[in-house]
Amino acid sequence: MMDYQLNVPAILRRADELYGDREIVSRLPDKSWHRYTYADFVSRTKRLAVALRGLGLSDGDRVATLMWNHHEHLETYVGAPVGGFVTHTLNLRLHPDDNTYIASHAGDRVLVVDKVLWPLATQFVDRVGFEHVIAVGAGDTPDGAIDYEELVASGDESAFAYRDLDERSAAAMCFTSGTTGLPKGVLYSHRALALHALTAAYLMGVNEGDTILPVVPMFHANAWCFPFTCCLVGAKQVFPGPHLDPESLLEAFEQEKVTLSAGVPTIWMGILQALDATPDRWDLSAMRSMTVGGSAPPRAMLEAFGERHGLKIVHGWGMTEMCPIGTMSGGPGQELGLSTEAMYDKRAQQGTAIPFVEIRARGADGLVPWDGTSMGELEVRGPSVSSSYFEAPEAADRWTDDGWFRTGDIVTIGADGYVEIQDRSKDLVKSGGEWISTVALENALMGHPAVAEAAVIAVPDDKWSERPLAVVVLREGAAATDGELRDFLAPSFAKFWLPDRFEYVDEIPKTAVGKFRKTALREQFASATPVENV
Ligand code: ADP
């Protein structure tokens, strides 16, 4: 067989040849709509690739983005790798200190940033030393930045050629929160993205007749590969821009006749509440499935969508290190012959491994049987699984000696191959799809003069899936209120990181080696009523 390179240029070429008349729609910051065709998108993407080269970039150079989901982000997403560069998505929810570290460690040379996000960007741009900053959207271009439209216009489309890029070279990059230490970079190869785009199309039956609105941010693990999948199969794409409230999303679903969408449980909980409040207000008859992932969705939510609103939720589990999908539940054909009850039971589980992802789980005594009750840490391998972190040799222990990736998720696997997450060995909180480092909060809290010891745990939350709770031992004779501790943390962390509950104890339970016994804390405080120490 031919040694054909599976790469992003091959995806764009297909969109170029076959899908010129399909639409791409974005909601702009002022809530108006921008519409153009794939033909426009392809032409602008080619010009961008040429223009980026003109800025002096070489193969493999990183192009950072700090943007909401919209068509210019899509152009950069595809244009950078098509030009031989690497798209590096920065997470706009992170603290500027984290983005400073992440962009510096990645060696980003260029930043493409939404003008509406400029107030956020100014908090770290100068500390990183980007060679070029490119500003996107309406309004004034900040001093020293290049206007995105001028850059695209300067690119000569006739100078563009589809390149036979090595499929093993890097196309994209995303950082993930480390359990300990600094965030870790994941480099996605062209091959991994091309294979994953195709797999995602198969898993959700995505085709040219679909209209897809990814609520999941493009700065999160390739927006679950939807941008590439859509280009590969010619699906219409609808981007919500910064408007992620339930009402705006429902308007977009109805107006554009969206057939597929994807987001974290927090998004779907908000949509469910809006639909429950006024069930007849929106016509969602075009919607054939909505994907949920990133955190465990409550079974009751899956059932409520199905039974009250006739809407199907498909459930996926994944990781930044995996492009990101690892397992799926509720996909085409997966529920044949199941009773309604059994169907929702299964859909609440994380599902079976997708093609070309292998799974196994390891307990204290080695690999555990697939019996639905034995627990172990999930290990994975496959062409869309990362084999190392970017320049972080200290994290090599996340891979087993025989090359499997340790996920940090504690699971059971059923005889039918269904994975169910039971716990997490990663000491993190996942709130609204975003990670919060408990260790970082603890270290900061223990820097407060009144705090002797502090442990932070995740507690279940109806809206955000999880929220951080701080368990604090005060120094003898010292006093502190919740408000004082929160104010103390505020300058160093993104606002959503700040614990909304503090509990004061005489002692934090410890393991034999002196570590906080967080399982005991979780049992004690998971459902306790908050008491403000004011
Ligand atoms: P993503 O961007 O896909 O959320 P992250 O790398 O930030 O990826 O987070 C991956 C982790 O999130 C998993 O290891 C797991 O702990 C959690 N997670 C992701 N999807 C699910 C799910 N469907 N159910 C439970 N936990 C999940």
Coordinates of C-alpha atoms in Angstrom, one line a residue, residues 25-351:
V25 CA -21.7 30.3 11.0
S26 CA -20.4 32.2 14.0
R27 CA -22.0 34.3 16.6
L28 CA -20.0 37.5 17.1
P29 CA -19.5 39.2 20.5
D30 CA -22.3 41.7 19.7
K31 CA -24.6 38.7 19.2
S32 CA -24.9 39.3 15.4
W33 CA -24.2 36.4 13.1
H34 CA -21.4 35.9 10.7
R35 CA -21.9 33.4 7.8
Y36 CA -19.7 32.2 5.0
T37 CA -19.0 29.1 3.0
Y38 CA -16.4 26.4 3.2
A39 CA -15.0 27.9 0.0
D40 CA -14.4 31.2 1.8
F41 CA -13.0 29.4 4.8
V42 CA -10.6 27.3 2.6
S43 CA -9.4 30.4 0.7
R44 CA -8.8 32.4 3.9
T45 CA -7.1 29.5 5.6
K46 CA -4.7 29.1 2.7
R47 CA -3.9 32.8 2.8
L48 CA -3.3 32.7 6.6
A49 CA -0.9 29.8 6.2
V50 CA 1.1 31.7 3.6
A51 CA 1.0 34.9 5.7
L52 CA 2.2 33.1 8.8
R53 CA 5.2 31.9 6.8
G54 CA 5.7 35.5 5.7
L55 CA 6.1 36.5 9.4
G56 CA 9.2 34.4 9.5
L57 CA 7.8 31.2 11.0
S58 CA 9.5 27.9 10.2
D59 CA 8.1 24.3 10.3
G60 CA 7.2 23.2 13.8
D61 CA 6.9 26.7 15.2
R62 CA 4.0 27.2 17.7
V63 CA 1.2 29.6 16.9
A64 CA -0.8 30.2 20.1
T65 CA -4.5 31.1 20.1
L66 CA -6.5 32.8 22.8
M67 CA -10.0 32.8 21.3
W68 CA -13.6 31.8 21.7
N69 CA -15.1 29.3 19.3
H70 CA -15.6 31.0 15.9
H71 CA -14.6 30.9 12.3
E72 CA -11.3 32.8 12.7
H73 CA -10.3 30.3 15.4
L74 CA -11.1 27.5 12.9
E75 CA -9.0 29.2 10.3
T76 CA -6.0 29.3 12.6
Y77 CA -6.7 25.8 13.9
V78 CA -6.4 24.4 10.4
G79 CA -4.2 27.1 8.8
A80 CA -1.3 26.7 11.2
P81 CA -0.8 23.0 10.8
V82 CA -1.5 23.1 7.0
G83 CA 1.3 25.6 6.8
G84 CA 3.6 23.3 8.7
F85 CA 3.2 25.0 12.1
V86 CA 1.6 23.9 15.4
T87 CA -1.6 25.4 16.8
H88 CA -1.2 25.9 20.5
T89 CA -4.5 26.6 22.1
L90 CA -4.3 28.7 25.4
N91 CA -7.1 28.3 27.9
L92 CA -8.8 31.6 28.5
R93 CA -10.0 30.4 31.9
L94 CA -6.5 30.0 33.4
H95 CA -4.8 32.5 35.6
P96 CA -2.4 34.7 33.6
D97 CA 0.6 33.2 35.5
D98 CA -0.3 29.8 34.2
N99 CA -0.7 31.1 30.6
T100 CA 2.7 32.8 31.0
Y101 CA 4.3 29.6 32.0
I102 CA 2.5 27.5 29.3
A103 CA 3.2 29.8 26.4
S104 CA 6.8 30.3 27.5
H105 CA 7.4 26.6 28.0
A106 CA 5.9 25.8 24.6
G107 CA 8.1 28.5 23.0
D108 CA 5.1 30.1 21.3
R109 CA 6.3 32.7 18.7
V110 CA 2.9 34.1 17.7
L111 CA -0.3 34.8 19.5
V112 CA -3.6 35.1 17.7
V113 CA -6.0 36.7 20.1
D114 CA -9.6 37.9 20.2
K115 CA -9.8 41.7 20.6
V116 CA -12.5 41.1 23.2
L117 CA -10.0 39.0 25.2
W118 CA -7.3 41.7 25.0
P119 CA -7.8 42.8 28.6
L120 CA -6.9 39.2 29.6
A121 CA -4.1 38.9 27.2
T122 CA -2.4 42.0 28.4
Q123 CA -1.9 40.3 31.8
F124 CA 0.6 37.9 30.3
V125 CA 1.6 38.9 26.7
D126 CA 4.6 41.0 27.7
R127 CA 5.9 38.3 30.0
V128 CA 6.0 35.7 27.2
G129 CA 7.7 37.7 24.5
F130 CA 5.7 36.7 21.5
E131 CA 7.3 37.9 18.3
H132 CA 3.9 38.8 16.8
V133 CA 0.5 39.4 18.2
I134 CA -2.4 39.1 15.8
A135 CA -5.7 40.6 16.9
V136 CA -9.0 39.2 15.7
G137 CA -12.5 40.7 15.4
A138 CA -14.1 44.1 15.2
G139 CA -12.8 47.2 17.0
D140 CA -9.4 48.9 17.4
T141 CA -6.2 46.8 17.0
P142 CA -4.1 47.2 20.1
D143 CA -0.8 49.0 19.7
G144 CA 2.0 46.8 18.4
A145 CA -0.5 44.1 17.2
I146 CA -1.2 43.1 13.6
D147 CA -4.9 43.1 12.5
Y148 CA -5.9 39.6 11.6
E149 CA -7.9 40.7 8.5
E150 CA -4.9 42.6 7.2
L151 CA -2.7 39.6 7.8
V152 CA -5.1 37.3 5.9
A153 CA -5.4 39.8 3.1
S154 CA -1.6 39.9 2.8
G155 CA -1.3 36.2 2.2
D156 CA -1.0 35.3 -1.5
E157 CA -3.3 32.3 -2.2
S158 CA -1.5 31.4 -5.4
A159 CA 1.6 30.8 -3.3
F160 CA -0.2 28.1 -1.3
A161 CA 0.5 24.4 -2.0
Y162 CA -0.8 21.4 -0.1
R163 CA 2.2 19.8 1.5
D164 CA 2.9 16.2 2.0
L165 CA 3.7 16.8 5.7
D166 CA 5.1 13.9 7.7
E167 CA 2.1 12.5 9.6
R168 CA 4.3 12.0 12.7
S169 CA 5.1 15.7 12.9
A170 CA 3.2 17.9 15.3
A171 CA 0.0 19.7 14.3
A172 CA -1.4 20.9 17.5
M173 CA -0.6 21.3 21.2
C174 CA -2.6 21.6 24.4
F175 CA -1.5 21.8 28.0
T176 CA -3.3 19.8 30.8
S177 CA -3.3 20.5 34.5
G178 CA -0.7 18.3 36.3
T179 CA -1.7 16.4 39.4
T180 CA 1.4 17.8 40.9
G181 CA 3.8 20.4 39.6
L182 CA 3.4 22.5 36.5
P183 CA 0.9 22.0 33.6
K184 CA 2.1 19.5 31.0
G185 CA 2.1 19.9 27.2
V186 CA 0.6 17.3 24.9
L187 CA 1.7 17.4 21.2
Y188 CA -0.8 16.0 18.7
S189 CA 0.6 14.5 15.5
H190 CA -1.1 15.0 12.2
R191 CA -1.7 11.3 12.1
A192 CA -3.4 11.2 15.5
L193 CA -5.7 14.1 14.6
A194 CA -6.6 12.6 11.1
L195 CA -7.3 9.2 12.6
H196 CA -9.3 10.7 15.5
A197 CA -11.3 12.9 13.2
L198 CA -12.3 9.9 11.2
T199 CA -13.1 7.8 14.3
A200 CA -15.2 10.6 15.8
A201 CA -17.2 10.8 12.5
Y202 CA -17.8 7.1 12.7
L203 CA -18.7 7.2 16.5
M204 CA -21.3 9.8 16.1
G205 CA -22.3 9.1 12.6
V206 CA -21.3 12.6 11.5
N207 CA -21.9 13.3 7.8
E208 CA -22.5 16.0 5.3
G209 CA -26.1 16.4 6.3
D210 CA -25.2 17.4 9.8
T211 CA -25.0 20.8 11.5
I212 CA -22.7 20.8 14.4
L213 CA -22.3 23.2 17.3
P214 CA -19.4 22.4 19.6
V215 CA -20.0 24.1 22.9
V216 CA -16.9 22.5 24.2
P217 CA -14.2 25.2 23.8
M218 CA -11.7 24.8 21.0
F219 CA -9.0 25.3 23.7
H220 CA -10.0 22.0 25.3
A221 CA -8.4 19.0 23.6
N222 CA -9.2 19.9 20.0
A223 CA -12.9 20.6 20.9
W224 CA -13.2 16.8 20.9
C225 CA -11.9 16.8 17.3
F226 CA -15.1 18.3 15.9
P227 CA -13.4 21.0 13.8
F228 CA -11.4 18.4 12.0
T229 CA -14.2 15.9 11.8
C230 CA -16.6 18.5 10.2
C231 CA -14.0 19.5 7.6
L232 CA -13.4 15.9 6.7
V233 CA -17.1 15.1 6.1
G234 CA -18.4 18.5 5.1
A235 CA -20.8 19.1 8.1
K236 CA -22.1 22.6 8.6
Q237 CA -20.4 24.2 11.6
V238 CA -22.0 26.6 14.0
F239 CA -19.9 28.4 16.6
P240 CA -21.4 30.1 19.6
G241 CA -18.6 32.7 20.2
P242 CA -18.6 33.9 23.8
H243 CA -22.4 33.3 24.2
L244 CA -22.6 30.1 26.2
D245 CA -25.6 30.8 28.3
P246 CA -28.5 28.3 27.8
E247 CA -30.8 30.8 26.1
S248 CA -28.2 31.8 23.5
L249 CA -27.3 28.2 22.8
L250 CA -30.9 27.2 22.5
E251 CA -31.5 30.1 20.0
A252 CA -28.6 28.9 18.0
F253 CA -29.8 25.3 18.0
E254 CA -33.2 26.3 16.8
Q255 CA -32.2 28.9 14.3
E256 CA -29.4 26.9 12.6
K257 CA -31.3 23.5 12.9
V258 CA -28.3 22.0 14.7
T259 CA -28.2 18.2 14.6
L260 CA -25.3 17.5 16.9
S261 CA -23.7 19.3 19.8
A262 CA -21.2 18.6 22.5
G263 CA -20.4 20.0 25.9
V264 CA -19.6 19.3 29.6
P265 CA -22.4 18.3 32.1
T266 CA -22.6 21.9 33.4
I267 CA -23.7 23.1 30.0
W268 CA -26.4 20.4 29.6
M269 CA -27.7 21.0 33.1
G270 CA -28.3 24.6 32.2
I271 CA -30.0 23.7 29.0
L272 CA -32.2 21.1 30.8
Q273 CA -33.3 23.7 33.3
A274 CA -34.2 26.2 30.5
L275 CA -36.1 23.4 28.6
D276 CA -38.0 22.3 31.8
A277 CA -39.0 25.9 32.5
T278 CA -40.4 26.5 29.0
P279 CA -40.6 23.2 27.1
D280 CA -42.5 24.5 24.1
R281 CA -40.4 27.6 23.6
W282 CA -37.7 26.1 21.3
D283 CA -38.0 23.8 18.4
L284 CA -35.2 21.3 18.7
S285 CA -36.6 18.8 16.3
A286 CA -33.5 18.8 14.1
M287 CA -31.3 17.7 17.1
R288 CA -30.4 14.0 16.8
S289 CA -27.8 13.7 19.5
M290 CA -25.9 15.7 22.1
T291 CA -22.5 14.5 23.4
V292 CA -21.6 15.0 27.0
G293 CA -18.1 14.4 28.5
G294 CA -15.4 15.9 30.6
S295 CA -17.0 14.9 33.9
A296 CA -19.5 12.2 34.8
P297 CA -23.1 13.2 33.8
P298 CA -25.8 12.3 36.3
R299 CA -28.0 9.4 35.1
A300 CA -31.1 11.5 36.1
M301 CA -30.0 14.2 33.6
L302 CA -29.6 11.7 30.7
E303 CA -33.0 10.3 31.5
A304 CA -34.7 13.7 31.9
F305 CA -33.5 14.8 28.4
G306 CA -34.7 11.6 26.9
E307 CA -38.0 11.1 28.7
R308 CA -39.1 14.8 29.1
H309 CA -37.7 16.3 25.9
G310 CA -37.1 13.4 23.5
L311 CA -33.4 14.4 23.3
K312 CA -30.6 11.9 23.2
I313 CA -27.4 12.4 25.1
V314 CA -24.4 10.3 24.0
H315 CA -21.7 10.0 26.7
G316 CA -17.9 10.0 26.1
W317 CA -14.9 9.8 28.4
G318 CA -11.6 11.2 27.3
M319 CA -8.5 13.1 28.2
T320 CA -6.3 15.9 26.8
E321 CA -3.7 13.2 26.4
M322 CA -6.0 11.2 24.1
C323 CA -7.1 13.7 21.4
P324 CA -9.4 13.3 23.5
I325 CA -12.0 10.5 23.1
G326 CA -11.3 7.2 24.8
T327 CA -14.6 5.5 25.4
M328 CA -18.2 6.1 24.2
S329 CA -21.6 5.1 25.4
G330 CA -24.9 5.5 23.6
G331 CA -23.4 5.7 20.1
P332 CA -25.1 4.2 17.0
G333 CA -26.0 0.6 17.5
Q334 CA -24.6 0.4 21.1
E335 CA -28.0 0.1 22.7
L336 CA -29.8 -2.4 20.5
G337 CA -32.1 -4.6 22.5
L338 CA -31.8 -2.8 25.8
S339 CA -34.8 -1.9 28.0
T340 CA -35.2 1.8 28.7
E341 CA -33.9 1.4 32.2
A342 CA -30.9 -0.6 31.1
M343 CA -30.2 1.9 28.3
Y344 CA -29.9 4.8 30.8
D345 CA -27.8 2.7 33.1
K346 CA -25.4 2.0 30.3
R347 CA -25.4 5.6 29.1
A348 CA -24.4 6.8 32.5
Q349 CA -21.3 4.6 32.3
Q350 CA -18.3 5.8 30.4
G351 CA -18.8 3.2 27.7

